[in-house]
Short mmCIF file of C-alpha atoms and ligand atoms in Angstrom, two decimals:
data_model
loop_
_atom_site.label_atom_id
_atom_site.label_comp_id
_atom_site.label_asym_id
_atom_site.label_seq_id
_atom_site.Cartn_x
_atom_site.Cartn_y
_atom_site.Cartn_z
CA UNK A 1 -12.10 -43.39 51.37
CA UNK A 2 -14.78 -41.62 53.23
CA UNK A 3 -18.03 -41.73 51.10
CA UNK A 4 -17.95 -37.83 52.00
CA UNK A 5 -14.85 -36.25 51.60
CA UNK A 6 -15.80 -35.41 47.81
CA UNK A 7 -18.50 -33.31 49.41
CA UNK A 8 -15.85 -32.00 52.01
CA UNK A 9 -15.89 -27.95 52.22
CA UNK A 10 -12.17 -27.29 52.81
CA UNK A 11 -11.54 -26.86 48.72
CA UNK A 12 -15.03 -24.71 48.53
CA UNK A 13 -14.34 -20.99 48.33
CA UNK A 14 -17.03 -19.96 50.46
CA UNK A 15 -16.13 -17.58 53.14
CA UNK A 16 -19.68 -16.95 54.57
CA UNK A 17 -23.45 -18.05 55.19
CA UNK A 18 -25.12 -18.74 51.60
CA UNK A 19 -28.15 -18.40 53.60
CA UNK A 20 -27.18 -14.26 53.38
CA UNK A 21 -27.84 -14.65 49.26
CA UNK A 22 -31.72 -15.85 50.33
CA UNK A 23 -34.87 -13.93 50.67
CA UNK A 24 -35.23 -14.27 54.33
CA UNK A 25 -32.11 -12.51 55.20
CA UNK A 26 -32.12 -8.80 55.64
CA UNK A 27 -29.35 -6.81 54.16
CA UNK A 28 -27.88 -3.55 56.07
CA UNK A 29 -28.49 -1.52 52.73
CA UNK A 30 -30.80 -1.70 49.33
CA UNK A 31 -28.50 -0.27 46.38
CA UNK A 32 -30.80 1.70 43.93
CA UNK A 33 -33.10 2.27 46.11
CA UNK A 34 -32.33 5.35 47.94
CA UNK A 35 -34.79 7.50 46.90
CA UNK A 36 -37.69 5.45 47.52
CA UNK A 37 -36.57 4.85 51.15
CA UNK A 38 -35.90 7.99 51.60
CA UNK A 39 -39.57 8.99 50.78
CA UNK A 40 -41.14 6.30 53.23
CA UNK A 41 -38.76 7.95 55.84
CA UNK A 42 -39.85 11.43 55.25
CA UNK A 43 -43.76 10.10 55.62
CA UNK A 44 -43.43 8.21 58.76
CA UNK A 45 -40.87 10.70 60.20
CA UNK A 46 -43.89 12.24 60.90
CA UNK A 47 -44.15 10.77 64.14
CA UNK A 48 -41.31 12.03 65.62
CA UNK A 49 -42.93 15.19 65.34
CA UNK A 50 -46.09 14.19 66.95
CA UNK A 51 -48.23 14.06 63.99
CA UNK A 52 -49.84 11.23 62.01
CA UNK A 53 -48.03 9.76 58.88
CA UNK A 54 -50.43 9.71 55.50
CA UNK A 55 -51.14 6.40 54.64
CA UNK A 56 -48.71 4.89 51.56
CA UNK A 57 -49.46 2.85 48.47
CA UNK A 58 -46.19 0.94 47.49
CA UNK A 59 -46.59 -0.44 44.10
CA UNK A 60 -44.27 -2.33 41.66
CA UNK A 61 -43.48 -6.12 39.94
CA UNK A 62 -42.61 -8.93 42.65
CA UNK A 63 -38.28 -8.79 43.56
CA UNK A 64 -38.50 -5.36 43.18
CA UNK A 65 -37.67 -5.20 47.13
CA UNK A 66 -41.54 -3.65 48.51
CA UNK A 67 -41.12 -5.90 50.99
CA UNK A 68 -37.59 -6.15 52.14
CA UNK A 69 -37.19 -2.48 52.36
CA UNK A 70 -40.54 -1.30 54.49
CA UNK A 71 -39.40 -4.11 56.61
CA UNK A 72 -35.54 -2.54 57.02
CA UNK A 73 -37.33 0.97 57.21
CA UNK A 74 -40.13 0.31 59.68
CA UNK A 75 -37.63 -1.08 62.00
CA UNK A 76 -35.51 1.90 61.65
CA UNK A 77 -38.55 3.43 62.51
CA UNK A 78 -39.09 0.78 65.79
CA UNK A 79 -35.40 1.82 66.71
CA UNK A 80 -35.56 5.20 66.28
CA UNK A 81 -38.84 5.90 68.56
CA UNK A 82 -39.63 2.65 70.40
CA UNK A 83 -41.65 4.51 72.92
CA UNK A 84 -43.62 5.86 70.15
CA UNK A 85 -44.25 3.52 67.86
CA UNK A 86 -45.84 0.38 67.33
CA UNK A 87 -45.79 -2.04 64.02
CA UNK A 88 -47.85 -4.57 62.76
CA UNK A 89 -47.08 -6.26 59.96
CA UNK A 90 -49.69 -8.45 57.62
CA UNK A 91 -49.44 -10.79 54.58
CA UNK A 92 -52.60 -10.51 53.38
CA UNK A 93 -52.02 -13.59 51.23
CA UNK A 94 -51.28 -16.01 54.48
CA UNK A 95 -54.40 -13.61 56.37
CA UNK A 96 -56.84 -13.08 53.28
CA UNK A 97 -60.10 -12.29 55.12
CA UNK A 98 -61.05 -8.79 56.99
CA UNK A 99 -61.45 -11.09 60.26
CA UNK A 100 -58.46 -12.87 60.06
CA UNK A 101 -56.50 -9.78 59.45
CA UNK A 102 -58.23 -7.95 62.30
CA UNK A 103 -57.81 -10.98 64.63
CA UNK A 104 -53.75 -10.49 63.71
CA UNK A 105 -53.83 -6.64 64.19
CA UNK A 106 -54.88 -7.61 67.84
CA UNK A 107 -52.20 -9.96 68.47
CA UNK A 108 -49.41 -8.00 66.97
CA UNK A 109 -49.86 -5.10 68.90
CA UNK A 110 -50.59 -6.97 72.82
CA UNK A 111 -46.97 -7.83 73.55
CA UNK A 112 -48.52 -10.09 76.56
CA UNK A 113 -48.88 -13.91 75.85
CA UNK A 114 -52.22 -14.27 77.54
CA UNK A 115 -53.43 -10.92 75.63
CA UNK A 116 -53.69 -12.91 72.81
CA UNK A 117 -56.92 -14.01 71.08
CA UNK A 118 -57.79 -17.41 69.51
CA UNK A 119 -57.78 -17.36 65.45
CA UNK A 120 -61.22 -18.85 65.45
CA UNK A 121 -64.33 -18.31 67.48
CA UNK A 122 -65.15 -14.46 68.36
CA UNK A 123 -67.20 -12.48 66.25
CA UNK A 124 -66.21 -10.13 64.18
CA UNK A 125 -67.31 -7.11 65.79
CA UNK A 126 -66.28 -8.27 69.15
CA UNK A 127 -62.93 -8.87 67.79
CA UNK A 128 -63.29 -4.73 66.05
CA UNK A 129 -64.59 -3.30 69.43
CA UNK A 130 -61.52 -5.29 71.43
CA UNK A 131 -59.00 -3.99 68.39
CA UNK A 132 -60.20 -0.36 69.16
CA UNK A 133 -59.96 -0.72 72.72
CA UNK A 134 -56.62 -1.95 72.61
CA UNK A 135 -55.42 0.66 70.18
CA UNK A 136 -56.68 3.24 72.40
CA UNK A 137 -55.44 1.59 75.38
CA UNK A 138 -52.13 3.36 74.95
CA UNK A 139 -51.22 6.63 73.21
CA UNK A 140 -48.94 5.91 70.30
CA UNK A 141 -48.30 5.63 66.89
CA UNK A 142 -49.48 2.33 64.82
CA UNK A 143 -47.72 1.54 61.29
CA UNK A 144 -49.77 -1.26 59.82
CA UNK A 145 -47.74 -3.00 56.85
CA UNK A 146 -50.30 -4.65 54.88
CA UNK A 147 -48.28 -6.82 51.72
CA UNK A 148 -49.93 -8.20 49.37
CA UNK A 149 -53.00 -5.92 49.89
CA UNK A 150 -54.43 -6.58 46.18
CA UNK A 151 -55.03 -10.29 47.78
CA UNK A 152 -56.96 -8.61 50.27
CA UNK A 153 -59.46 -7.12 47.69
CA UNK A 154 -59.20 -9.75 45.24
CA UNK A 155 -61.43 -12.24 47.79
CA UNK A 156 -63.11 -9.50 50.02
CA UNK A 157 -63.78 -6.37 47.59
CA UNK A 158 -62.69 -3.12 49.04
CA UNK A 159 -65.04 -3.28 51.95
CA UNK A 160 -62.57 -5.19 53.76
CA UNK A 161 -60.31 -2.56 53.66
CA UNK A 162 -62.94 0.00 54.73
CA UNK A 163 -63.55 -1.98 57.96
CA UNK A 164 -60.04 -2.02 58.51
CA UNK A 165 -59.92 1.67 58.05
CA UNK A 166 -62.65 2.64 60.24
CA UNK A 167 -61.01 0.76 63.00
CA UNK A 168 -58.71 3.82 62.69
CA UNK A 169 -61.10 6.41 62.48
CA UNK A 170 -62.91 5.00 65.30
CA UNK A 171 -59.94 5.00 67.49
CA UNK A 172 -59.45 8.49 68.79
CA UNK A 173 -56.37 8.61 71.39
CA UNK A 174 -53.72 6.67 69.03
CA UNK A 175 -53.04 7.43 65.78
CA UNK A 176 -52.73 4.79 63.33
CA UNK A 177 -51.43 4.87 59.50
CA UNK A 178 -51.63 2.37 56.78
CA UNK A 179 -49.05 1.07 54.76
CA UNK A 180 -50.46 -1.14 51.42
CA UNK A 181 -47.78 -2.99 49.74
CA UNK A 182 -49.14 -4.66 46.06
CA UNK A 183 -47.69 -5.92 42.63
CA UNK A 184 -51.38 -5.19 41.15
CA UNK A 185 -50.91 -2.03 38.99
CA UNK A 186 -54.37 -1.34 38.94
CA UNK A 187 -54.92 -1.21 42.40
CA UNK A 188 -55.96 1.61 42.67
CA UNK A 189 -58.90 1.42 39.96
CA UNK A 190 -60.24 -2.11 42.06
CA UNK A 191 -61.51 0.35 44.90
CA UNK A 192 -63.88 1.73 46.27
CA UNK A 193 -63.87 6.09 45.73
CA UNK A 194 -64.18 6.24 49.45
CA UNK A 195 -61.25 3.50 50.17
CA UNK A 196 -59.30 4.98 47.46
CA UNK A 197 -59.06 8.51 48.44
CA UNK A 198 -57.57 7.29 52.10
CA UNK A 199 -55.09 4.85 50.90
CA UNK A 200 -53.31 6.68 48.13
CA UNK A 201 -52.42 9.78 49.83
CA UNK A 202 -48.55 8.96 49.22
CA UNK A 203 -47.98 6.39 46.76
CA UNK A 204 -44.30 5.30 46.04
CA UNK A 205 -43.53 3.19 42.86
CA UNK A 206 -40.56 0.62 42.79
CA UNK A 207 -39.72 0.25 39.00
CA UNK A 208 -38.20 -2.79 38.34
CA UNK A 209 -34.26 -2.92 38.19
CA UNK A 210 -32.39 -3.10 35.11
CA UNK A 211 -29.47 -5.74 34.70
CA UNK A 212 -26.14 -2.98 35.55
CA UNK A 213 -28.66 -2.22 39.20
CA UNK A 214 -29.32 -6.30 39.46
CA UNK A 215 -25.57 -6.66 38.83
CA UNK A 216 -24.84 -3.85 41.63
CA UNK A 217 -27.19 -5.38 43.91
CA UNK A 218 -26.17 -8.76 43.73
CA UNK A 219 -22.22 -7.72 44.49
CA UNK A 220 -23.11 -6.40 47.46
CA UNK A 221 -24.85 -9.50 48.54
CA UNK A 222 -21.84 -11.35 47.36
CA UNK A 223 -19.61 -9.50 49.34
CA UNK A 224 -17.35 -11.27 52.42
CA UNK A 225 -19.93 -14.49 51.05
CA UNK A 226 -16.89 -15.85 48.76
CA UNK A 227 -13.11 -15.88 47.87
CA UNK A 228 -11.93 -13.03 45.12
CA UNK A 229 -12.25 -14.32 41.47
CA UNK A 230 -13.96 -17.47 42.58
CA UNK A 231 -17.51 -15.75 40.39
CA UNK A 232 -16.83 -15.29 36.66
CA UNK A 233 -17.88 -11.58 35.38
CA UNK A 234 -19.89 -13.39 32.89
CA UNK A 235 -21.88 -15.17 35.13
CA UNK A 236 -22.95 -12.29 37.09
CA UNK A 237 -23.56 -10.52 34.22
CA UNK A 238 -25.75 -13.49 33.14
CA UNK A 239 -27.78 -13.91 36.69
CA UNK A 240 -28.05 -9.75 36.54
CA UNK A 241 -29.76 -9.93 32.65
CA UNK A 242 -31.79 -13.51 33.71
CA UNK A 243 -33.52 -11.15 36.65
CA UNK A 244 -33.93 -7.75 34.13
CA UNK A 245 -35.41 -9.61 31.83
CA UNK A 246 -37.68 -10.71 34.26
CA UNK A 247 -39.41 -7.60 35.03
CA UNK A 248 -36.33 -6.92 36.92
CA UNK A 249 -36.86 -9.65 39.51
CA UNK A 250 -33.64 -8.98 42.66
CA UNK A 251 -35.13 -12.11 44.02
CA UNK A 252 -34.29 -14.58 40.57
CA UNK A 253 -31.12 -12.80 40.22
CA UNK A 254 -30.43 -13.24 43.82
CA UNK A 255 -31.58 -16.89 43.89
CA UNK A 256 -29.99 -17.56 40.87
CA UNK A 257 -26.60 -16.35 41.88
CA UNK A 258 -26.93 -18.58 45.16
CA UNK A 259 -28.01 -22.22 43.18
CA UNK A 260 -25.20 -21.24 40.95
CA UNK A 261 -22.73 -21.14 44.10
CA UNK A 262 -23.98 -24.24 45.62
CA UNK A 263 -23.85 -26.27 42.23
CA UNK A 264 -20.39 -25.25 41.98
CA UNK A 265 -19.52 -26.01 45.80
CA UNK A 266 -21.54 -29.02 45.96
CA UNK A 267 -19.85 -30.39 42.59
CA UNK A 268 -16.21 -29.01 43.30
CA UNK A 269 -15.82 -27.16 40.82
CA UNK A 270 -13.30 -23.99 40.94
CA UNK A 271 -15.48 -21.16 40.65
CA UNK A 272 -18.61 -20.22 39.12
CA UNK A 273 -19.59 -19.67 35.28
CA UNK A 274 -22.25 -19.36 32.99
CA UNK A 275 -22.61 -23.00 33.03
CA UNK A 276 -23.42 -23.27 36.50
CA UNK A 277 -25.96 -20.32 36.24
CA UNK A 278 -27.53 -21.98 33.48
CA UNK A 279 -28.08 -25.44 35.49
CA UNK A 280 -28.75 -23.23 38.23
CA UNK A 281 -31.80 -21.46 35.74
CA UNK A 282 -33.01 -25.15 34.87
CA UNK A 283 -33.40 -26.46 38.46
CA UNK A 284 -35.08 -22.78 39.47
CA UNK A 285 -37.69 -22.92 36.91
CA UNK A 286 -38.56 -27.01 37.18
CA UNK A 287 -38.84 -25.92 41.09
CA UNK A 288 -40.78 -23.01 40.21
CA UNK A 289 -43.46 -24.78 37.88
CA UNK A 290 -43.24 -28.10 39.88
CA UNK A 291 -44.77 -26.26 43.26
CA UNK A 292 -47.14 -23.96 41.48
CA UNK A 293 -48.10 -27.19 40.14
CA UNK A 294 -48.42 -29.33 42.50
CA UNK A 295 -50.14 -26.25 44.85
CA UNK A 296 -52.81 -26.17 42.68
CA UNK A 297 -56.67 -27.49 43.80
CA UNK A 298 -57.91 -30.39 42.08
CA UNK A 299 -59.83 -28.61 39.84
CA UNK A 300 -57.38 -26.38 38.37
CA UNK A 301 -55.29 -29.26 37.98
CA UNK A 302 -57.88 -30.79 35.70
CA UNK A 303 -58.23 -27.60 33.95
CA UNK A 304 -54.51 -27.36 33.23
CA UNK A 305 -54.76 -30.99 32.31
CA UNK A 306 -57.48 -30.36 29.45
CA UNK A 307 -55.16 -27.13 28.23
CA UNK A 308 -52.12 -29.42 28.15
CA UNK A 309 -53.90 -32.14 26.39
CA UNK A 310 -55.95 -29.85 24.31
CA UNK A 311 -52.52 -28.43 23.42
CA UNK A 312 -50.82 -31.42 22.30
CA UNK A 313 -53.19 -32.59 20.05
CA UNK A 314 -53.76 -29.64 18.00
CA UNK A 315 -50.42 -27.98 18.40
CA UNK A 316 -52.09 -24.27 17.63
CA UNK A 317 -53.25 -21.81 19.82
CA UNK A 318 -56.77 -23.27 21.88
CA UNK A 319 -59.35 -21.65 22.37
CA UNK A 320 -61.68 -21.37 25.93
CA UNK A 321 -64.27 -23.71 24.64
CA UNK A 322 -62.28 -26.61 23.29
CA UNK A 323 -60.60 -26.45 26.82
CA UNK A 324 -63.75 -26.03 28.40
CA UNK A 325 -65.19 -29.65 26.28
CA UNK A 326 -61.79 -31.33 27.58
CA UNK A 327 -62.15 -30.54 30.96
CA UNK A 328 -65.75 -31.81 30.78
CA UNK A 329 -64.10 -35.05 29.23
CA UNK A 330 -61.27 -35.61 31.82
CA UNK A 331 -64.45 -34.85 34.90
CA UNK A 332 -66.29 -37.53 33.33
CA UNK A 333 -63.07 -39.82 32.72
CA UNK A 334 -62.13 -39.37 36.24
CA UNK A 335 -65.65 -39.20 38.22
CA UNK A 336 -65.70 -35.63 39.25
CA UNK A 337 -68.55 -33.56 38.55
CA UNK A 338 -67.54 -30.75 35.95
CA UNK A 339 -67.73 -27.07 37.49
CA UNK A 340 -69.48 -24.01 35.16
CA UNK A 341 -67.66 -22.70 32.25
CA UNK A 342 -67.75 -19.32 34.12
CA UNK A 343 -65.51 -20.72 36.73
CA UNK A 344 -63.65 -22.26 34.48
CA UNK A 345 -62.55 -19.39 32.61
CA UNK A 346 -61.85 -17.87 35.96
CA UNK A 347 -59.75 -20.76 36.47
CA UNK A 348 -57.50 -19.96 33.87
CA UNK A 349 -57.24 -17.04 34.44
CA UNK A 350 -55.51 -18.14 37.91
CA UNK A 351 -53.42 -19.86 35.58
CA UNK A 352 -52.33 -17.44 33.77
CA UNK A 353 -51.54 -15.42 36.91
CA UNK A 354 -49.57 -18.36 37.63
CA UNK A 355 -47.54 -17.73 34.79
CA UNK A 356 -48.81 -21.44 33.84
CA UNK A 357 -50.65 -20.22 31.11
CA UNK A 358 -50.63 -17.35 28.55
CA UNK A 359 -53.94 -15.74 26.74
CA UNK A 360 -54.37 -12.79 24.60
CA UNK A 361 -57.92 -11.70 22.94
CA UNK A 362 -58.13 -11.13 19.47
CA UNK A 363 -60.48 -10.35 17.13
CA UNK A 364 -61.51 -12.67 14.45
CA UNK A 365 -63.89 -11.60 11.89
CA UNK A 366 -67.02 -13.56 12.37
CA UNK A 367 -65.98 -15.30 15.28
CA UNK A 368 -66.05 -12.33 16.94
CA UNK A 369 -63.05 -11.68 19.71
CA UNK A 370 -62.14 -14.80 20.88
CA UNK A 371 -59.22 -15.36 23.90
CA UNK A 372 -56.56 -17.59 22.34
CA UNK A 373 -54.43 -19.78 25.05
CA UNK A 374 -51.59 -21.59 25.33
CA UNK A 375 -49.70 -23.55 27.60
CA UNK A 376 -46.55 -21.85 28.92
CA UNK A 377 -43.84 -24.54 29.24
CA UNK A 378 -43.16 -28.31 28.51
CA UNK A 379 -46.43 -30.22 28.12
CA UNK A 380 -44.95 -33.67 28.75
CA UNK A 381 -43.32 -32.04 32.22
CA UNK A 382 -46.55 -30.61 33.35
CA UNK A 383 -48.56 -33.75 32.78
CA UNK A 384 -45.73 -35.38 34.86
CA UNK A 385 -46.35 -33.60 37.58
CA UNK A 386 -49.80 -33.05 37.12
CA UNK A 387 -50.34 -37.19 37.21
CA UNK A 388 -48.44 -37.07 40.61
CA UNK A 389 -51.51 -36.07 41.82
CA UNK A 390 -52.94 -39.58 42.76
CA UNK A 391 -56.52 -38.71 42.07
CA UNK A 392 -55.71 -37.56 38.38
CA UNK A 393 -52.58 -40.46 38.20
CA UNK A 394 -55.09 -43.11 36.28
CA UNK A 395 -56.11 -40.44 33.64
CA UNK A 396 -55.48 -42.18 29.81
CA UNK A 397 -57.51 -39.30 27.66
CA UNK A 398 -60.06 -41.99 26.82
CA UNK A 399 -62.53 -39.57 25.98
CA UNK A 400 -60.54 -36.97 24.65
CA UNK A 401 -61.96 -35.83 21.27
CA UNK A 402 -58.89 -36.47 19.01
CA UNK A 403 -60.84 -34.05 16.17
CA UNK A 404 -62.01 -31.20 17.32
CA UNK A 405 -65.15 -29.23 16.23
CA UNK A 406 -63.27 -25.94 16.65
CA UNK A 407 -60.85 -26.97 14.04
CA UNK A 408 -62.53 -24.61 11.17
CA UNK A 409 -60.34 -22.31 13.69
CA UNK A 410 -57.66 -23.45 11.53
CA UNK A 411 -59.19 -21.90 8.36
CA UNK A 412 -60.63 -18.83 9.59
CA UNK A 413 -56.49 -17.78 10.94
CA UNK A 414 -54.63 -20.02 8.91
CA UNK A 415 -51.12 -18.06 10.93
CA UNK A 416 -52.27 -19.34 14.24
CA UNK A 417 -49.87 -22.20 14.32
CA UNK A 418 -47.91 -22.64 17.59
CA UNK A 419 -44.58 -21.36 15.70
CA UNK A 420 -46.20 -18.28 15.14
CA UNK A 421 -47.57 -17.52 18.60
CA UNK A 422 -44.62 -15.73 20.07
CA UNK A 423 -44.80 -12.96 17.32
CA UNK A 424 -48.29 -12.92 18.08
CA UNK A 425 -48.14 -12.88 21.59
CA UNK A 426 -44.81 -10.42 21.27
CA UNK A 427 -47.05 -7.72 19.57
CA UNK A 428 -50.16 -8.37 21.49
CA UNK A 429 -47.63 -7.28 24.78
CA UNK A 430 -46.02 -4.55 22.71
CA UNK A 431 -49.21 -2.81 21.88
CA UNK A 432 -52.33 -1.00 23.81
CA UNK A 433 -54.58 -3.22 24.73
CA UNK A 434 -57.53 -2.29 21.72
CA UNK A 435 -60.61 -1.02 22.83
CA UNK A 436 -63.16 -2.34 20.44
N1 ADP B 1 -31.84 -2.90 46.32
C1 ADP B 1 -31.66 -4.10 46.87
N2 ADP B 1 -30.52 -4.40 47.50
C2 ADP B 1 -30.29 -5.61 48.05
N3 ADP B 1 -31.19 -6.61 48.03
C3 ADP B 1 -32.37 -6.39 47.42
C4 ADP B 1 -32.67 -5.13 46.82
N4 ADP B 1 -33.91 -5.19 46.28
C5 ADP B 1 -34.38 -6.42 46.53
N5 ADP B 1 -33.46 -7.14 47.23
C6 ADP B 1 -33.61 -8.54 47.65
O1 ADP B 1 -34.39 -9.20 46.67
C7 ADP B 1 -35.30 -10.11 47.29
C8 ADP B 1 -36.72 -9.78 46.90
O2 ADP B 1 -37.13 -8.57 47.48
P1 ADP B 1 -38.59 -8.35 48.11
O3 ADP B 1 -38.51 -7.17 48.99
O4 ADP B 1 -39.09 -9.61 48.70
O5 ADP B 1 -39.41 -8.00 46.78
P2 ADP B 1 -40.97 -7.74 46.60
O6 ADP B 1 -41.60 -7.63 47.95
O7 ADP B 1 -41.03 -6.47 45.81
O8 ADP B 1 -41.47 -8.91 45.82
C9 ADP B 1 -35.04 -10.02 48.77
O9 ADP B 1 -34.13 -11.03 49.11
C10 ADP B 1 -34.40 -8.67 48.93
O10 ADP B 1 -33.56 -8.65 50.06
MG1 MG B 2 -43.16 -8.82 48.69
#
């Protein structure tokens, strides 16, 4: 017998391209989100009328479809005037510096190959001056998509947005309009008052879906993908509430829908149930945490290292200076010179963002408040793949401190055991954030 038939299609009840279930494929319609396309049309409709579109804010939690549906509406736009318009489109996460983003601008909107400027090695105002020049060079309208804007601000401050908006004040015969794209809810608040003013004068908010709009959403993607019957109710119903409950995230449901089909195909199995979706949920989240992981720079990695192992040993809720003496420890263990505690805290904070991490603040009597941290996830797995880093695979915790001198934590909050963090961390996320 062939070593492959087993893994032969012909019993699979796939009718079409799985690939159509992933992120990079752009559907012909965004259920539940009518409204909010019908807004960004009205704004940039302006155009066909000869007028400049206000610049747009789109805000809301990542899989809430920002991204997927300026894209589908901006090239409605493209189709709909291509005389008229032109689009440039920036990740401000791949392009995080004013320059770089500039240097793109430049490219994006020179359709000729030779047109186009090196990444490196003009200055920055020659690369400006050549941007205005080029914007002027033709008179029509310029929709620049910048996603991911908060990344923008978050290494720059907000003057790199004002440079980028006075390269469309200074350019007089085309008309150019700003779209910002961010999952940063306090956006707005980071900037500048004269940056803030000319970026929010439409903002659009994409709340995140609940499990009946994930459920809608992901039928639609399903459809003409598979045979009738061949996906259990209950397991779309379990992908749809997996995604709600994660700030309404289309792209988990979406993803988790697909690893579910592809377990079952790959393993020939009839159709697809909730077991499938719940391997499918195991392999996303190992992949998810495994490439955050392993992303990381060396000296978060020894930061997550000292939470993990700070963790593990005293099996309560840490505190930033025990972590802090750890990572010191494992620097010292390994040969690498220790960074401040300032940047450390920063640090993990990154982590957090990661969702590697979780901190709240909390007030403690004498103590004083005092951010309490934990480690979001299977210690043992994250040291795994931590250690597969070959400069931190020879760590043995020789100098970790098995006792620590924070323990009189312990009886200062006697409740701060790890099996009563969620409740603590459940009402720290249910309440205002205190303002003492
Ligand atoms: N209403 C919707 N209908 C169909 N697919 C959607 C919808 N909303 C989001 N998606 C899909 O979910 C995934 C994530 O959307 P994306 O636009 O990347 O989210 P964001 O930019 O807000 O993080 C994409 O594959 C997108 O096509
Ligand atoms: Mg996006």
């Amino acid at each position: 017998m062939n070593l492959f038939s087993k893994y032969s299609t012909e019993s699979s009840f796939l009718t079409g391209d799985l690939e159509k279930l992933s992120s990079s494929y752009m559907p012909d319609s965004f259920p539940h989100r009518e409204s909010e396309i019908d807004h960004m049309v009205k704004v940039l409709s302006s155009i066909l009328r000869d007028m400049r579109p206000s610049n747009m804010l789109i805000y809301g939690k990542t899989g809430t479809g920002k991204t997927s549906t300026t894209s589908f509406v901006v090239s409605m736009l493209r189709e709909a005037a291509p005389e008229k318009v032109s689009v440039c489109y920036v990740n401000c996460q791949v392009y995080d510096s004013p320059y770089s983003i500039l240097v793109n601008m430049v490219n994006a909107i020179s359709s000729d190959e030779e047109d186009q400027i090196p990444p490196l090695g003009w200055p920055q105002d020659r690369i400006f001056t050549e941007l205005v020049s080029r914007i002027n060079s033709r008179r029509i309208y310029y929709v620049i998509v910048l996603d991911e804007v908060d990344k923008l601000i978050q290494k720059n401050g907000s003057d790199a947005l004002y440079v980028i908006l006075k390269v469309l004040d200074d350019s007089r015969l085309a008309r150019a309009s700003i779209i910002g794209i961010t999952n940063d809810a306090n956006f707005l608040e980071r900037l500048d008052p004269r940056v803030r003013s000319r970026m929010n004068q439409e903002s659009i908010m994409f709340s995140p879906y609940n499990a009946q709009q994930l459920k809608d959403i992901i039928s639609y993607r399903l459809k003409g993908l598979v045979k009738e019957g061949s996906i259990d109710e209950s397991a779309l119903n379990l992908c749809s509430a997996i995604g709600a409950q994660e700030h309404g995230d289309a792209r988990k449901a979406l993803d988790l829908m697909r690893i579910s089909i592809e377990i079952a195909v790959r393993e020939n199995r009839e159709k697809v149930t909730d077991k499938e979706v719940y391997e499918a949920r195991d392999r996303y989240e190992m992949n998810v945490v495994h490439a955050a992981i392993s992303s990381l720079p060396l000296q978060s990695k020894m930061v997550l290292l000292s939470s993990v192992v700070t963790q593990e040993l005293s099996k309560r809720l840490m505190i930033t200076g025990e972590i802090f003496e750890n990572y010191r420890n494992i620097c010292t263990e390994l040969g690498f010179i220790p960074l401040s505690s300032r940047r450390v805290s920063d640090i993990l904070s990154e982590l957090e963002e990661f969702g590697l991490l979780s901190s709240t603040t909390r007030s403690m009597g004498r103590y004083g408040r005092t951010r309490f941290i934990r480690v979001l996830g299977d210690t043992g797995q994250f040291k795994r793949y931590l250690m597969e880093d070959s400069n931190l695979s020879h760590f043995m915790g020789s100098r970790i401190s098995r006792q620590s001198r924070f323990e009189n934590l312990d009886g200062a909050q006697p409740e701060m055991t790890l099996d009563s963090l969620d409740k603590a961390f459940s009402d720290f996320s249910g309440s205002e954030p205190s303002r003492e």
